[in-house]
Short mmCIF file of C-alpha atoms and ligand atoms in Angstrom, two decimals:
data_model
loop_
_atom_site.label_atom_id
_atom_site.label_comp_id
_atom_site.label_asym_id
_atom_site.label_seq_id
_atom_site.Cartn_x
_atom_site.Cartn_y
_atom_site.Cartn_z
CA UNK A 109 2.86 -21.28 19.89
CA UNK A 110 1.91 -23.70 17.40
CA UNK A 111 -0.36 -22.80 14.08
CA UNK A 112 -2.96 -25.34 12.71
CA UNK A 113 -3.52 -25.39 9.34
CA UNK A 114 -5.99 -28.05 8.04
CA UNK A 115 -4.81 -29.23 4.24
CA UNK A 116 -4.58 -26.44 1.90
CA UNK A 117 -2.25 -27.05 -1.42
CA UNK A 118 -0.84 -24.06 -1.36
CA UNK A 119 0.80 -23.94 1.91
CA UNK A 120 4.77 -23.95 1.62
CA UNK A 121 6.55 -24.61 4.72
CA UNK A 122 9.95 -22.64 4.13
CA UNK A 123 11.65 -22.84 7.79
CA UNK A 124 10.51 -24.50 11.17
CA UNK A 125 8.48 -20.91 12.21
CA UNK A 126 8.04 -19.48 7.85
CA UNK A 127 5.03 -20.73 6.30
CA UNK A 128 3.79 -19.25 3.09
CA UNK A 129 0.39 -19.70 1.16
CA UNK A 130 0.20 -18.58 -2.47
CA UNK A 131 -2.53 -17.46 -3.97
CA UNK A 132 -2.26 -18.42 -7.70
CA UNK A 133 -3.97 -15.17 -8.74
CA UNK A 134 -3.77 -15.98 -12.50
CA UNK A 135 -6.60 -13.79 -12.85
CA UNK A 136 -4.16 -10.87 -11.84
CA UNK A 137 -2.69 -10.84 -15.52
CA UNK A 138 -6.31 -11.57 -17.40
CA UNK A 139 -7.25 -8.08 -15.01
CA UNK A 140 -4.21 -5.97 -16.31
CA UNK A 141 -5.46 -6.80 -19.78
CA UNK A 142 -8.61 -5.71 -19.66
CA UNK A 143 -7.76 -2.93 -16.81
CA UNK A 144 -5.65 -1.24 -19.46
CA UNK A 145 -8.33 -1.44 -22.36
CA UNK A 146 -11.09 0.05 -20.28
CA UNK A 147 -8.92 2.29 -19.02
CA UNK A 148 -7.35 3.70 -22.13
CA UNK A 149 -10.82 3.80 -23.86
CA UNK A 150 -12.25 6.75 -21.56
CA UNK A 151 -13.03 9.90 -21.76
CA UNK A 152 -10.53 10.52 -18.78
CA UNK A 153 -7.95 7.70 -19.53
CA UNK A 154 -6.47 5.68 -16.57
CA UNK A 155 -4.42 3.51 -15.09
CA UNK A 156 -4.36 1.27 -12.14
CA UNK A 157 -1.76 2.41 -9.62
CA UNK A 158 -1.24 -1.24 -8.35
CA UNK A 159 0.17 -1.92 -12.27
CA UNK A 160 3.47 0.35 -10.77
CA UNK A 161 4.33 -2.67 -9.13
CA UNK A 162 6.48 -4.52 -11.09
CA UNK A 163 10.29 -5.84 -10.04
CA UNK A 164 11.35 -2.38 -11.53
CA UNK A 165 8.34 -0.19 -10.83
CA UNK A 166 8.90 -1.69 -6.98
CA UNK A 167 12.77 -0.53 -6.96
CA UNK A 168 11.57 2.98 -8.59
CA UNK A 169 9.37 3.41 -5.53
CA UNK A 170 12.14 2.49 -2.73
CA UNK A 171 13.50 5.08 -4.49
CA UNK A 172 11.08 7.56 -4.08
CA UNK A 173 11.30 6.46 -0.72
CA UNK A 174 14.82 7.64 -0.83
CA UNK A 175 14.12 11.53 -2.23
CA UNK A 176 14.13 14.43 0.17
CA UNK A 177 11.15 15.71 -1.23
CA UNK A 178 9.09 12.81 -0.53
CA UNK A 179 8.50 12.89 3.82
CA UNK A 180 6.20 10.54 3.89
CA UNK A 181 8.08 7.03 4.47
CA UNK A 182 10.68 9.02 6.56
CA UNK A 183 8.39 10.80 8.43
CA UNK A 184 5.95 7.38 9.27
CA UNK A 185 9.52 5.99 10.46
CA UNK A 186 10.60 8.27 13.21
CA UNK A 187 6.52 8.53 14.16
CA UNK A 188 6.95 4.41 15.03
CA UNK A 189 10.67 4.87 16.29
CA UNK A 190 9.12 7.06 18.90
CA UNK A 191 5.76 5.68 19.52
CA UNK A 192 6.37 1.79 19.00
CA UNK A 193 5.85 0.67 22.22
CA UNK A 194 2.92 3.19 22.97
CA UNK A 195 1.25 1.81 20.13
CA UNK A 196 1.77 -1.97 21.40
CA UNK A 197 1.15 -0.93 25.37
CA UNK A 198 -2.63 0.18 23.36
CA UNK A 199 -3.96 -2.92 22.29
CA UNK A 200 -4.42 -6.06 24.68
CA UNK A 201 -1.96 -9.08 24.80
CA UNK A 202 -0.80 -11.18 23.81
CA UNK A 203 -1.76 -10.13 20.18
CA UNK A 204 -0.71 -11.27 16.82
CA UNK A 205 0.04 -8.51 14.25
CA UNK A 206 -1.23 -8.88 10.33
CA UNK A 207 0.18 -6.27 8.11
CA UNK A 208 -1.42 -5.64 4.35
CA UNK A 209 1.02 -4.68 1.69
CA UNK A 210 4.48 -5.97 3.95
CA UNK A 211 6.40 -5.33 1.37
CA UNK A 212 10.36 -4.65 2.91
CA UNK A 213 8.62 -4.86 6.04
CA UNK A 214 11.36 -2.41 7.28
CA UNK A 215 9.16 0.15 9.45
CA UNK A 216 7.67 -3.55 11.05
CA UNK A 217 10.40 -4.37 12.95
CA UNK A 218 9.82 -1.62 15.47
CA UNK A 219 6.76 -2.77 16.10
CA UNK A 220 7.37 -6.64 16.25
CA UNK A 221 10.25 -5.20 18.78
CA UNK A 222 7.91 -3.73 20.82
CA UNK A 223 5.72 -6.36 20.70
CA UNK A 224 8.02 -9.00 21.87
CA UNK A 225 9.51 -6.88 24.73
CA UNK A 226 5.39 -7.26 26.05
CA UNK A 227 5.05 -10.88 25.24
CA UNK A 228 6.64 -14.20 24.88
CA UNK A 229 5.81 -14.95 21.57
CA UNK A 230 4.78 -13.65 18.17
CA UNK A 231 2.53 -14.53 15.22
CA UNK A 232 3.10 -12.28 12.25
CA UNK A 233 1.02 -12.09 8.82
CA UNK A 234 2.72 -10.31 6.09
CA UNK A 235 0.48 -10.09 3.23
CA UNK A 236 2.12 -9.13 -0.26
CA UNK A 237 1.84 -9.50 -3.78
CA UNK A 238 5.20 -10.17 -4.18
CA UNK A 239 6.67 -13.75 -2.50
CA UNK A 240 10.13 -12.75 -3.08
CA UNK A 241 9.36 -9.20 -0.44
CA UNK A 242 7.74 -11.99 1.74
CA UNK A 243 10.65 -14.28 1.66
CA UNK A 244 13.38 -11.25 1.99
CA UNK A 245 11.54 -9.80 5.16
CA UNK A 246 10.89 -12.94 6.67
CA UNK A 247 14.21 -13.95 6.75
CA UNK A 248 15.13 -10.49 8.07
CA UNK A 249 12.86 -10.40 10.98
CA UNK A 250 12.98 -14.18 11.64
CA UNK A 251 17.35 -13.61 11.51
CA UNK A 252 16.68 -10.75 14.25
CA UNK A 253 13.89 -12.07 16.15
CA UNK A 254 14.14 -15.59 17.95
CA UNK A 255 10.64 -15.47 19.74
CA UNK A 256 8.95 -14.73 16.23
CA UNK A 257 6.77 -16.89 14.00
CA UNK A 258 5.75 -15.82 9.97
CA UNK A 259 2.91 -17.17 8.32
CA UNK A 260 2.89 -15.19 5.16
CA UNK A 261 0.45 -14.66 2.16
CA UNK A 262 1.60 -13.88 -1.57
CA UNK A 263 -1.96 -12.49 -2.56
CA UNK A 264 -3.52 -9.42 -3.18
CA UNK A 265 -5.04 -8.67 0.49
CA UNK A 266 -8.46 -8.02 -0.63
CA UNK A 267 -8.16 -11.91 -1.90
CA UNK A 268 -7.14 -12.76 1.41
CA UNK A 269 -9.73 -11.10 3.62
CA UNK A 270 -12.35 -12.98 1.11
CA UNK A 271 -10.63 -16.04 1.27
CA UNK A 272 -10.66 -16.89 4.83
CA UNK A 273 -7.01 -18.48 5.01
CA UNK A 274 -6.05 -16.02 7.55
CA UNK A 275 -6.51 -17.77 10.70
CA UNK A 276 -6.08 -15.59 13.82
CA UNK A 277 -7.13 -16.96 17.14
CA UNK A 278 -5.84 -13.75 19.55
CA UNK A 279 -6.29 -10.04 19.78
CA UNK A 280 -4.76 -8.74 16.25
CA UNK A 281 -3.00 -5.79 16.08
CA UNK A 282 -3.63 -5.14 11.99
CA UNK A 283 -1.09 -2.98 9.94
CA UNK A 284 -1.54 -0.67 6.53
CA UNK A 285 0.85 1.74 7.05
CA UNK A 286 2.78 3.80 4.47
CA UNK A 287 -0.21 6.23 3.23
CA UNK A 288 -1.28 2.85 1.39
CA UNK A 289 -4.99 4.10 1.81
CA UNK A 290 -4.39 6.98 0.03
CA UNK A 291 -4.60 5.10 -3.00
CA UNK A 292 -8.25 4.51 -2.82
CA UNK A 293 -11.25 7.06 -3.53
CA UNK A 294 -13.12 7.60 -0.27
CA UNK A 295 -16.12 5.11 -1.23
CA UNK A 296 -13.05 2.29 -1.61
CA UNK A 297 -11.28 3.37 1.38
CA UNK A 298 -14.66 2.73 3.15
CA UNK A 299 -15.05 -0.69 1.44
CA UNK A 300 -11.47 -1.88 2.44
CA UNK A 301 -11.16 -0.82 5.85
CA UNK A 302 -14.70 -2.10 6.11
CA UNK A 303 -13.63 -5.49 4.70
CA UNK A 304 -11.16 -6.13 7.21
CA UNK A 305 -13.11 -4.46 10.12
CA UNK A 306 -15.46 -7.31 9.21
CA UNK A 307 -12.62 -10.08 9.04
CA UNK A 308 -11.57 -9.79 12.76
CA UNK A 309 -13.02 -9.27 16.00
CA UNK A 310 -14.66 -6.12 18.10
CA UNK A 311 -11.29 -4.45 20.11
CA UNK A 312 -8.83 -6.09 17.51
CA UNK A 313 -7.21 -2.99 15.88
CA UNK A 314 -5.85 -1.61 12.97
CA UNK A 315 -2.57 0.93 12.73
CA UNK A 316 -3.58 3.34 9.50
CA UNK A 317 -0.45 5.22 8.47
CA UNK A 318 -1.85 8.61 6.40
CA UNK A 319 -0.55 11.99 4.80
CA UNK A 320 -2.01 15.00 6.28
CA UNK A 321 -3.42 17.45 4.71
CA UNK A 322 -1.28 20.25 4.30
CA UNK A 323 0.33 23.25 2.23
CA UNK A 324 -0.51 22.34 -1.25
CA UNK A 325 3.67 23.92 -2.51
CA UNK A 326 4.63 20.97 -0.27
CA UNK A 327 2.36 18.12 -1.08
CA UNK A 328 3.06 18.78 -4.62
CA UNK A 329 6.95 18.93 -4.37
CA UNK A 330 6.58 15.48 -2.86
CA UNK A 331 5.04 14.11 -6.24
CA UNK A 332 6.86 16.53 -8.78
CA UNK A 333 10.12 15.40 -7.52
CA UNK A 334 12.82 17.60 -9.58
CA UNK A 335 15.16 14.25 -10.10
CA UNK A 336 12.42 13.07 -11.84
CA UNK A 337 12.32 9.42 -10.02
CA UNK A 338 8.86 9.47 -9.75
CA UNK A 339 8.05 11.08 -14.01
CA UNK A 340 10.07 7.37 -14.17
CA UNK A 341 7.97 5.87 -11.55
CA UNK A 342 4.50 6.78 -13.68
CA UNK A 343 6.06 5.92 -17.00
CA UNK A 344 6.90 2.51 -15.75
CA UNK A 345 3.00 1.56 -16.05
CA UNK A 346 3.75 2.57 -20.61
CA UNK A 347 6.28 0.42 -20.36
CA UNK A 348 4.95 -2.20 -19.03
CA UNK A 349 1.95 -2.18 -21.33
CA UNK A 350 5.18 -2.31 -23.75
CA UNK A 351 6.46 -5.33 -22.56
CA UNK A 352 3.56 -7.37 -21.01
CA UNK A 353 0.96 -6.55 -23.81
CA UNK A 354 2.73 -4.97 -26.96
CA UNK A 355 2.12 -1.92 -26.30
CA UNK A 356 4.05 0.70 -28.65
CA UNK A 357 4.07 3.69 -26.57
CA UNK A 358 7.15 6.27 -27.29
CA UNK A 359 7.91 7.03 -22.74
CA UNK A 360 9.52 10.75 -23.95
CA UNK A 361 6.57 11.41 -25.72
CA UNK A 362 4.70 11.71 -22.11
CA UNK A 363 5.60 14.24 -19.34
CA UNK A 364 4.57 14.04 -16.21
CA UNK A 365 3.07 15.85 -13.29
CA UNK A 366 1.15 16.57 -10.15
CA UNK A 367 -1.46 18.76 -8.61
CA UNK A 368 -3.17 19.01 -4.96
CA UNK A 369 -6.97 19.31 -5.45
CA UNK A 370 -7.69 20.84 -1.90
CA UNK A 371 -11.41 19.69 -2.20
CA UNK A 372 -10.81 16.63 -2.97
CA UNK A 373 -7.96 16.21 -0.57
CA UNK A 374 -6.21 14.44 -3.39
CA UNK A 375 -2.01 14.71 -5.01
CA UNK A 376 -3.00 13.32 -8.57
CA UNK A 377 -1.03 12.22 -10.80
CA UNK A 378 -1.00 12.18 -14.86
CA UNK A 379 1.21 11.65 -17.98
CA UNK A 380 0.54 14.25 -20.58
CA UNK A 381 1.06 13.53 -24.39
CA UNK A 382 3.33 16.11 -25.74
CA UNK A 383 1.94 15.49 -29.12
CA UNK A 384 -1.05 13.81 -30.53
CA UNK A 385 -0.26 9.94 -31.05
CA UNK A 386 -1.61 6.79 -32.60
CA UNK A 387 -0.49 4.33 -29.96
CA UNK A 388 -1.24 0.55 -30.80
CA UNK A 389 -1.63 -2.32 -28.55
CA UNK A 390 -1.16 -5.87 -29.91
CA UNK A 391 -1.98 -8.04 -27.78
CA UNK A 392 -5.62 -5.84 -27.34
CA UNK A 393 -5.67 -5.63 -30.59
CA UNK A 394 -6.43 -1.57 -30.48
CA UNK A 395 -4.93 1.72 -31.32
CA UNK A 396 -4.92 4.50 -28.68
CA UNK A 397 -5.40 7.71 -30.12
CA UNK A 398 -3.94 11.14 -27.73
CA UNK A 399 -4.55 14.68 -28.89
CA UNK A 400 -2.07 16.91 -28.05
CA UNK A 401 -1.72 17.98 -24.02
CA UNK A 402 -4.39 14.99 -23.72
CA UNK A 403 -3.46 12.90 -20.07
CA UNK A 404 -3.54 9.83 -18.65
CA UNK A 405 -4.56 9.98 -15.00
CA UNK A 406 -2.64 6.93 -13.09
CA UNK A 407 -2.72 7.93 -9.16
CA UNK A 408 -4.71 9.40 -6.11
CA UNK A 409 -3.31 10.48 -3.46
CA UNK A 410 -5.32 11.23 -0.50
CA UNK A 411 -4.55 13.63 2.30
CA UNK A 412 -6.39 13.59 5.40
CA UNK A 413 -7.39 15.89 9.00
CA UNK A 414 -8.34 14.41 11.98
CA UNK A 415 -12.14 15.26 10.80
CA UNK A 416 -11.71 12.60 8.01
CA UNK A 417 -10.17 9.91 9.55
CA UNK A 418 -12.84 9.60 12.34
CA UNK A 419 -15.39 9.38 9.51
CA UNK A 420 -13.77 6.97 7.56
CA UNK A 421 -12.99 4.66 10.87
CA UNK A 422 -17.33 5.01 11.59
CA UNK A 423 -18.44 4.16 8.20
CA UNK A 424 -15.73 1.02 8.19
CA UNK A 425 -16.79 -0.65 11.34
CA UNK A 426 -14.26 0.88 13.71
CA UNK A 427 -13.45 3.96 15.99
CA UNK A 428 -10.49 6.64 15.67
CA UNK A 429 -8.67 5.48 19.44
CA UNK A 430 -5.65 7.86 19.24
CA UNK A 431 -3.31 9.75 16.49
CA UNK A 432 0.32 9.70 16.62
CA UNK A 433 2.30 12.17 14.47
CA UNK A 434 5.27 13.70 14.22
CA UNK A 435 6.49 17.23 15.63
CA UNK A 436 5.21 19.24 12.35
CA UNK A 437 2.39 16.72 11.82
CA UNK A 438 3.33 16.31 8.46
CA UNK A 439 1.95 12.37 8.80
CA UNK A 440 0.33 10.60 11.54
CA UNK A 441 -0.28 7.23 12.61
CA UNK A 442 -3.74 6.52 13.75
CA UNK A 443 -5.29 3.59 16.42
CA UNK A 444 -8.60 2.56 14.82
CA UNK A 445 -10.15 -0.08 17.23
CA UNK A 446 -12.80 -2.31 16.10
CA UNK A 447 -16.63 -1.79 17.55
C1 AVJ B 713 2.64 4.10 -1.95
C2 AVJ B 713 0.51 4.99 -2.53
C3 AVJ B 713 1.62 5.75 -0.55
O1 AVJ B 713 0.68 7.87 -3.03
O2 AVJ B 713 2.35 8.65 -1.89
C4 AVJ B 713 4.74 7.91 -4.34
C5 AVJ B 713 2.89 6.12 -4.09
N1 AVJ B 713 3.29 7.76 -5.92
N2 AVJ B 713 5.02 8.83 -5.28
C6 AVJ B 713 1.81 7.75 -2.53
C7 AVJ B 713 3.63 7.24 -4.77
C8 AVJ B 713 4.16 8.74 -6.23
C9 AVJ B 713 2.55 6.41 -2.67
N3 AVJ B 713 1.83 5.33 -1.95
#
């Protein structure tokens, strides 16, 4: 299997089957900026969730991964342990698999496994903001996997699907697993999955890991861990405006919590000010003002049924195939094929 790739500059070859293009995204930090100054200056304030994502906001968030109240990564795991090869045996071969938001690419292996045990070779694109994640799973998968070739992308994936560096010529078998799509209000949702619908061809398909809707004690203990790894988690976003922008925000002055809104579908997420607060921002050159109990809301979480998924796959270009989930479907994994 060879890859042609006709002179971009931002192509490194790292190994004789890693390639990696970087996007050079400087408008990233301009966007964090001005994300934080329109956000802090509404009525409802707000922050980004992609802003967790720092070095330490990343680690915070394997460990969240880690808590017993949070099932979701856990759960998605033994759903692909189980279903792996059903999942390959679904799509035609030979395919190539793309996967948005790699990151430890951990829950991948399974299926690049079960992939390889139906084919000869393999052409996987990891797509991640972060190049070290790319460079660390790589080298994982390409250390357990001799039949295996990685052409990676350090971007944000929405840059990627517009930038038309991802070069595909067989069926692909497209990943966003992990509840990633819960992240986005149902409009966005529509106008992601809709974006990449649009990228590849009709019967390529597209693995959607989501968090069903459920007991609302449950959901809610997965957010309001009582450790308190994921108050940290939230508060990494202050500090961050701390360090990157000169931010003077006092982290115990904030608590932190979550609540289900069963009509929405939606775990979100705030920090509360525990007092009222001047908070200024140098390099924005503004001063945040909190009344007391005032909040900050910095996630959505959305929750699904087997209603909603078929309705976001039809307004995104594609069509619910099949739903995997595990014994208490507490999370399932769903087959949306492209029409
Ligand atoms: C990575 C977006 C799936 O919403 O469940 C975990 C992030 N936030 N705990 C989620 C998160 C708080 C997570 N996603």
């Amino acid at each position: 299997m060879s890859v042609i790739i006709s002179g971009p500059t931002d192509l490194t070859p790292v190994g004789e089957r890693f390639l990696l293009y970087r996007s050079p995204a400087p408008e990233f930090a301009a966007s964090f900026a001005d994300d934080v100054r329109s956000g802090l200056s509404a009525p409802q304030k707000h922050l980004a969730p992609k802003y967790f994502y720092d070095d330490l906001g990343s680690a915070l968030f394997e460990a969240i991964c880690e808590l017993p109240e949070y099932y979701l990564t856990r759960t998605e795991s033994e759903i692909l342990e189980r279903y792996a090869p059903e999942m390959i045996a679904a799509v035609a071969h030979p395919l190539e698999i793309v996967e948005f938001g790699s990151g430890s690419a951990r829950k991948t292996r399974l299926l690049i496994g079960a992939a390889l045990a139906a084919q000869d070779e393999l052409l996987y694109h990891p797509i991640d903001i972060s190049s070290s994640a790319l460079h660390g799973s790589a080298n994982a998968l390409l250390g357990e996997f001799d039949r295996l070739q990685v052409t990676a992308y350090a971007s944000d994936y929405v840059e990627v699907l517009r930038s038309a560096r991802l070069r595909t010529s067989q069926r692909v078998l497209a990943l966003f697993l992990g509840s990633n799509i819960g992240n986005y209000q149902p409009s966005e949702a529509v106008a992601l999955l809709g974006a990449m619908s649009a990228s590849f061809k009709p019967g390529d398909a597209l693995l959607l890991g989501v968090d069903l809707k459920k007991d609302a004690a449950i959901l809610e203990l997965a957010y309001n861990d009582p450790t308190g790894v994921t108050a940290a988690f939230d508060k990494n976003v202050l500090a961050r405006i701390n360090r990157e922008l000169g931010g003077r925000f006092d982290l115990d002055g904030f608590s932190f919590a979550a609540r289900y809104d069963a009509t929405r579908g939606s775990v979100d997420s705030f920090l509360i000010a525990q007092r009222g607060m001047v908070v200024p921002i140098a390099a924005l050159g503004m001063h945040v003002r909190f009344a007391t109990a005032e909040t900050i809301h910095t996630e959505s979480s959305f929750k699904f049924d087997e209603a909603d998924l078929s309705r976001l796959a039809e307004r995104s270009g594609f069509r619910l195939q099949k739903l995997w989930t595990d014994d208490e479907r507490k999370f399932a994994v769903a087959l949306l094929v492209i029409v």
